[in-house]
Structure formats: structure tokens, C-alpha cells
Amino acid sequence: MEVVVRELGRALDDERYGPGYFGAGRDPYDRMGLSGYERYDRDTSNANAAAYVLWRFFPVPRALDVGCATGFVVEALRELGIDATGTDVSPYAIEHAARGARGHLRYGDLLGRLPFRRGRFDVVSALETLEHVEPAAVPRALAELRRVTRGYLVCTIPSFGPNEHGPGGWFDVKVRPERLDHYRSLGPYYEGPVPYEDLYRDASGEPIEGHLTIASFSWWTKQFAAVGLVRCGRTERLIHPHLARFGLTKYWNLYVLRVPGVPEPADGRRPAAAIADVERRFGLDGRVAAPEDLRAVAETIGSGSGAAL
């Protein structure tokens, strides 16, 4: 059955997530520093940073990365001793899996039914994934993420507006440049989603990187609540200083959710020697924090976050 599903997925593959999306057959620098796969490896994709955060704050045995692409996060998590699996809608990505992820990636459509039983995973991540779903389909996608986790969900989603638990977001490179002033004039209570015709476009006129849902932190929080997930503000506040250290504050708009009845995750206090070792192995100790990232975190969560850096 899995072979049939995989072959059917290949036949119906959305060309947006085929070879060209992952850089095949084009100039690797033609996206000018915007999101996407300009030079795609574990470091530039920030898979090392993502795996580090998941390992440090979610001391659980089993993880799933949804929208895993070629599985760099899965590979990194498995190196850290976590039984990690990945799933993606792109057969091309699955077939070109990173070496350490081979055999651990499966084809799966978030808008259908992922090939896993209910509550199979302790933590599920969807990193820069949910913005690729149309607004009307977001409830179905979130319900499926909720179905396969028995503990936690960690998402990064391009968002705008105020954020109760960390730095807020903005409209730049999310809406058309000529519409920026309009959206800025709507004030902090505009939730979105931004209409399709106003989404930021690439050189071919399509929504940049296939981003279809651009909405506010408050809108996304309500969507998560509607499927029974509780936002973990304390944990987000603990993680944000690390995102700033790695220069990711401006790129990753963070959401940490839990299933009702499950306590908030641990506070990230893994043994100091283990933390230092992972940061060195993954090259995170050499990251240089951007001053504006540090400032944004300090202004929004202050010095009382309790993060052990």
C-alpha cells in the first residue's frame, strides 16, 4: 500500500515542490536571500538549529517532522539519539533524502491523512510548512497535526502583528510592496489572512515559495485553539533568546503547543557538557547574533525569561 501511495503521489506531484523548488537546474543564488533553497544543506536550512532546540527543550524519545523536505532535521535529530521520522508531500524530496534520514522519510499529504496512527509521536514539528496551506484548509491541516501527536507541536510560520510571547512580525516580504502602506495602516488588530491577490510574488508572478496563508499571531493562535491545542508561552519565552543567538529571530515566528493535560516542556536544562558538545558539533557555537535580534527579544520578553544560555 505504501508503494502504491508513493507512486500515486509521484504521478500527481505538485510541480511547485519538484526538482526546481529544491534548486535543481537553476542558479543557486537567484532568490537573492529570500526564503527558499538557494544553497541547501544542514546549516543553511537551519536544520541544525531546529534539531538543537527540539532536543534541548523536548526530552522525548520519538519525533515527527512534517514538511521535512530532504530530511535534514530528521538526520540531525537521529544523531542526537531521538527516534525521528519525516514526512513530505514531495516525492522528489523523499527520493533525495539526506544520508542519515534515508529509510526514515515517508510520503504524506497533510491535507489528506498522514501515514501514522493517532498519538504516534511525542513531539511533532512543522517548520516553515503551514504557510503553504490555503487558509480554508488550515483547520484540516492542524487537526491532522493534532491527531498524530500525544504531546507537543512546534511550528514556525511567517506571521505579522503583535506576539504575546515574543517578538512580533511584519508585512515586509509577505505582501506586495505596493500594498505595504495599506496593511500597516490597518493597525495591530488586523488578523488576516492576507487575500491571495495581495501576497508577495516571485519573479514569475506566483506567491513567493508557495506561501498561501499569511496571517497574524492572534489568528494562528485561534486556529490552534480550535483543534484543541494550548499555546506554551513560557516555553516560547525560553526558546526565543536561543533563536536570537542563532540569528533566527527575524526569520522564525515561533509557536509551541501542547495537548491538554500534558505539562509544558522541560526548561531546557540539559547537562551543560552535553549542550556545549551539541553546539560545537552542529556549529552553533560559531553563530553570531544580530544586534536587532537580541534587542527585539530583550524588548518583548525582557530579562525574566529564565533562559539558560
Coordinates of C-alpha atoms in Angstrom, one line a residue:
M1 CA 0.0 0.0 0.0
E2 CA 2.8 2.4 0.8
V3 CA 4.4 1.7 -2.6
V4 CA 1.1 2.4 -4.3
V5 CA 0.6 5.7 -2.4
R6 CA 4.1 6.8 -3.1
E7 CA 3.8 6.1 -6.8
L8 CA 0.4 7.8 -7.0
G9 CA 1.9 10.8 -5.2
R10 CA 4.7 10.9 -7.7
A11 CA 2.2 10.8 -10.6
L12 CA 0.2 13.6 -9.1
D13 CA 3.2 15.5 -7.8
D14 CA 2.7 19.3 -7.5
E15 CA 5.4 20.8 -9.7
R16 CA 5.9 23.6 -7.1
Y17 CA 7.7 21.1 -4.9
G18 CA 9.6 19.2 -7.6
P19 CA 13.3 19.5 -8.6
G20 CA 13.2 23.2 -9.4
Y21 CA 11.9 24.1 -5.9
F22 CA 14.9 22.4 -4.4
G23 CA 17.4 24.2 -6.7
A24 CA 17.8 21.7 -9.5
G25 CA 18.5 23.3 -12.9
R26 CA 18.8 26.9 -11.8
D27 CA 21.2 29.4 -10.4
P28 CA 21.5 28.6 -6.7
Y29 CA 21.6 32.3 -5.9
D30 CA 18.7 33.5 -7.9
R31 CA 16.4 34.0 -4.9
M32 CA 18.5 36.9 -3.5
G33 CA 18.5 35.9 0.1
L34 CA 14.7 35.3 0.4
S35 CA 13.2 32.2 1.8
G36 CA 13.9 29.0 -0.1
Y37 CA 16.6 26.7 -1.1
E38 CA 19.4 28.9 -2.5
R39 CA 22.2 26.7 -1.2
Y40 CA 20.5 23.8 0.6
D41 CA 22.4 22.0 3.3
R42 CA 22.0 21.3 7.0
D43 CA 23.5 24.6 8.1
T44 CA 21.9 27.0 5.6
S45 CA 18.5 25.3 6.0
N46 CA 18.9 25.9 9.8
A47 CA 18.2 22.2 10.4
N48 CA 21.0 22.0 13.0
A49 CA 19.4 24.9 14.9
A50 CA 16.0 23.3 14.7
A51 CA 17.2 19.9 15.9
Y52 CA 19.1 21.5 18.7
V53 CA 16.0 23.4 20.0
L54 CA 13.9 20.3 19.8
W55 CA 16.5 18.1 21.6
R56 CA 17.1 20.7 24.3
F57 CA 13.6 21.6 25.2
F58 CA 11.7 18.4 24.4
P59 CA 13.4 15.5 26.1
V60 CA 11.2 12.8 24.4
P61 CA 12.0 9.6 22.6
R62 CA 10.0 10.0 19.3
A63 CA 9.6 12.9 16.9
L64 CA 8.0 13.6 13.6
D65 CA 9.0 16.5 11.2
V66 CA 6.1 17.4 8.9
G67 CA 7.2 19.1 5.7
C68 CA 10.6 17.6 6.2
A69 CA 11.9 18.2 2.6
T70 CA 15.0 16.0 2.3
G71 CA 15.1 15.3 6.0
F72 CA 18.0 17.3 7.4
V73 CA 16.1 17.9 10.7
V74 CA 15.4 14.2 10.9
E75 CA 19.0 13.3 10.2
A76 CA 20.2 15.8 12.9
L77 CA 17.7 14.5 15.5
R78 CA 18.7 10.9 14.9
E79 CA 22.3 11.9 15.6
L80 CA 21.1 13.2 18.9
G81 CA 19.5 9.9 19.9
I82 CA 15.9 10.8 19.0
D83 CA 13.8 8.3 17.0
A84 CA 12.9 10.8 14.3
T85 CA 10.7 10.3 11.2
G86 CA 9.9 12.8 8.5
T87 CA 7.0 13.2 6.0
D88 CA 6.6 15.4 3.0
V89 CA 4.3 15.9 0.1
S90 CA 7.2 16.0 -2.4
P91 CA 8.2 12.6 -3.8
Y92 CA 11.3 14.3 -5.2
A93 CA 12.4 15.3 -1.7
I94 CA 11.8 11.9 -0.2
E95 CA 13.8 10.2 -3.0
H96 CA 16.7 12.6 -2.4
A97 CA 16.8 12.1 1.4
A98 CA 19.8 13.2 3.4
R99 CA 22.0 10.2 4.1
G100 CA 21.2 10.0 7.8
A101 CA 17.5 10.2 7.1
R102 CA 17.2 7.5 4.5
G103 CA 14.7 4.9 5.4
H104 CA 13.0 7.3 7.9
L105 CA 11.1 9.6 5.5
R106 CA 7.6 8.8 4.2
Y107 CA 5.4 10.4 1.6
G108 CA 2.4 12.1 3.3
D109 CA -0.1 14.8 2.5
L110 CA -1.1 16.9 5.5
L111 CA -4.4 17.7 3.8
G112 CA -5.2 14.0 3.5
R113 CA -4.2 11.6 6.2
L114 CA -0.6 11.2 7.3
P115 CA 0.6 7.6 7.3
F116 CA 0.8 7.3 11.1
R117 CA -1.6 6.2 13.8
R118 CA -3.1 8.6 16.3
G119 CA -0.8 9.9 19.0
R120 CA 2.2 8.2 17.5
F121 CA 4.7 10.9 18.3
D122 CA 5.8 12.7 21.5
V123 CA 6.7 15.9 19.6
V124 CA 5.7 17.0 16.0
S125 CA 7.4 19.8 14.2
A126 CA 6.1 21.8 11.2
L127 CA 8.8 24.3 10.4
E128 CA 8.0 26.8 7.6
T129 CA 5.3 24.5 6.4
L130 CA 1.8 25.7 7.3
E131 CA 2.0 28.9 5.3
H132 CA 2.0 26.6 2.2
V133 CA -1.7 25.6 3.1
E134 CA -4.6 27.7 1.8
P135 CA -6.5 29.5 4.6
A136 CA -9.6 27.4 4.1
A137 CA -7.6 24.2 4.5
V138 CA -5.7 25.3 7.7
P139 CA -8.2 23.7 10.1
R140 CA -7.9 20.4 8.4
A141 CA -4.1 20.6 8.4
L142 CA -4.0 21.5 12.1
A143 CA -6.4 18.7 13.0
E144 CA -4.1 16.2 11.4
L145 CA -1.1 17.5 13.2
R146 CA -3.1 17.3 16.4
R147 CA -4.1 13.7 15.6
V148 CA -0.5 12.4 15.3
T149 CA 0.9 14.0 18.5
R150 CA 0.3 12.9 22.0
G151 CA 2.5 15.7 23.5
Y152 CA 3.7 18.7 21.7
L153 CA 3.6 20.6 18.4
V154 CA 6.4 23.1 17.4
C155 CA 5.8 25.4 14.4
T156 CA 7.5 28.3 12.7
I157 CA 5.1 30.2 10.5
P158 CA 5.6 33.6 8.8
S159 CA 3.3 35.9 10.8
F160 CA 2.6 39.5 11.4
G161 CA 1.4 41.7 14.2
P162 CA 1.9 41.6 18.0
N163 CA 3.1 38.4 19.6
E164 CA 2.1 37.8 23.2
H165 CA 5.1 35.6 23.9
G166 CA 8.0 37.1 21.9
P167 CA 9.0 39.4 19.1
G168 CA 6.2 40.3 16.7
G169 CA 6.1 40.0 12.9
W170 CA 5.8 42.4 10.0
F171 CA 4.3 42.6 6.5
D172 CA 7.6 43.1 4.5
V173 CA 8.2 40.3 2.0
K174 CA 4.8 38.9 2.9
V175 CA 2.6 41.3 1.0
R176 CA 3.1 43.1 -2.3
P177 CA 5.4 46.1 -1.8
E178 CA 2.8 48.5 -3.2
R179 CA 0.3 47.3 -0.6
L180 CA 2.6 47.6 2.4
D181 CA 1.3 51.0 3.5
H182 CA -2.3 49.8 3.3
Y183 CA -1.6 46.9 5.6
R184 CA 0.5 48.9 8.0
S185 CA -2.4 51.4 8.3
L186 CA -4.8 48.6 9.5
G187 CA -3.3 48.7 13.0
P188 CA -2.4 45.9 15.4
Y189 CA -5.9 44.3 15.5
Y190 CA -5.9 43.2 11.8
E191 CA -5.7 39.4 11.8
G192 CA -5.8 38.4 8.2
P193 CA -5.2 36.2 6.4
V194 CA -4.0 38.4 3.6
P195 CA -6.0 37.9 0.5
Y196 CA -4.4 35.9 -2.3
E197 CA -4.1 38.8 -4.7
D198 CA -2.0 40.8 -2.1
L199 CA 0.5 38.1 -1.3
Y200 CA 4.2 38.8 -2.1
R201 CA 5.2 37.4 -5.5
D202 CA 8.3 35.8 -7.1
A203 CA 9.7 36.7 -10.5
S204 CA 7.2 34.5 -12.2
G205 CA 4.2 36.1 -10.5
E206 CA 3.4 33.3 -8.2
P207 CA 3.2 33.6 -4.4
I208 CA 6.8 33.5 -3.1
E209 CA 7.9 29.9 -2.3
G210 CA 4.3 28.8 -2.4
H211 CA 3.2 30.8 0.6
L212 CA -0.6 30.9 0.6
T213 CA -1.5 31.8 4.2
I214 CA -0.1 34.9 5.7
A215 CA -1.8 35.9 8.9
S216 CA -1.3 37.3 12.4
F217 CA 0.0 35.7 15.6
S218 CA -3.5 36.1 17.0
W219 CA -5.2 34.4 14.0
W220 CA -2.9 31.4 14.2
T221 CA -3.3 31.1 17.9
K222 CA -7.1 30.9 17.5
Q223 CA -6.7 28.2 14.8
F224 CA -4.6 26.1 17.1
A225 CA -7.1 26.5 19.9
A226 CA -9.9 25.5 17.7
V227 CA -8.4 22.0 17.3
G228 CA -7.7 21.6 21.0
L229 CA -4.0 22.7 21.3
V230 CA -2.8 25.0 24.0
R231 CA 0.0 27.5 23.4
C232 CA 3.0 27.2 25.7
G233 CA 4.1 30.8 26.2
R234 CA 6.6 30.1 28.9
T235 CA 8.5 27.6 26.7
E236 CA 8.4 30.1 23.8
R237 CA 10.0 32.7 26.0
L238 CA 12.7 30.3 27.0
I239 CA 13.5 29.5 23.3
H240 CA 13.5 33.0 21.9
P241 CA 16.9 34.0 23.3
H242 CA 18.4 31.0 21.6
L243 CA 16.8 31.9 18.3
A244 CA 18.3 35.4 18.7
R245 CA 21.8 33.8 19.4
F246 CA 21.5 31.9 16.1
G247 CA 20.3 34.9 14.1
L248 CA 16.8 33.4 13.5
T249 CA 14.5 35.9 15.3
K250 CA 13.7 37.8 12.2
Y251 CA 13.1 34.6 10.2
W252 CA 11.3 32.2 12.5
N253 CA 7.9 33.2 14.0
L254 CA 7.6 30.6 16.8
Y255 CA 4.6 28.6 18.1
V256 CA 4.9 25.9 20.8
L257 CA 1.7 24.0 21.5
R258 CA 0.7 21.1 23.8
V259 CA -2.1 18.6 24.1
P260 CA -4.4 19.4 27.0
G261 CA -3.4 17.6 30.2
V262 CA 0.3 17.4 29.0
P263 CA 2.6 19.7 31.1
E264 CA 4.7 22.4 29.5
P265 CA 8.0 21.1 28.2
A266 CA 11.2 21.0 30.3
D267 CA 13.1 24.2 30.8
G268 CA 16.0 23.2 28.5
R269 CA 18.5 22.5 31.3
R270 CA 20.2 19.5 29.7
P271 CA 23.7 18.9 31.2
A272 CA 26.0 21.8 30.4
A273 CA 28.6 19.5 28.9
A274 CA 26.1 17.9 26.6
I275 CA 24.8 21.3 25.5
A276 CA 28.3 22.6 24.8
D277 CA 29.1 19.4 22.8
V278 CA 26.0 19.6 20.6
E279 CA 26.5 23.3 19.9
R280 CA 30.1 22.6 18.9
R281 CA 29.2 19.6 16.7
F282 CA 26.5 21.5 15.0
G283 CA 28.4 24.7 14.5
L284 CA 26.0 26.7 16.6
D285 CA 28.7 28.0 18.9
G286 CA 30.1 30.0 16.0
R287 CA 26.8 31.7 15.1
V288 CA 26.9 35.5 15.5
A289 CA 23.7 37.1 16.9
A290 CA 22.3 40.1 15.1
P291 CA 22.0 43.1 17.4
E292 CA 18.5 43.7 16.2
D293 CA 17.5 40.2 17.1
L294 CA 18.9 40.5 20.6
R295 CA 17.2 43.8 21.0
A296 CA 13.8 42.5 19.8
V297 CA 13.9 39.6 22.3
A298 CA 15.0 41.9 25.2
E299 CA 12.2 44.4 24.4
T300 CA 9.5 41.8 24.2
I301 CA 10.3 39.2 26.9
G302 CA 12.8 41.2 29.0
S303 CA 15.4 39.6 31.3
G304 CA 12.9 37.5 33.2
S305 CA 12.6 34.7 30.6
G306 CA 14.8 32.4 32.7
A307 CA 16.6 31.1 29.6
A308 CA 19.8 29.3 30.5
L309 CA 22.0 30.4 27.6

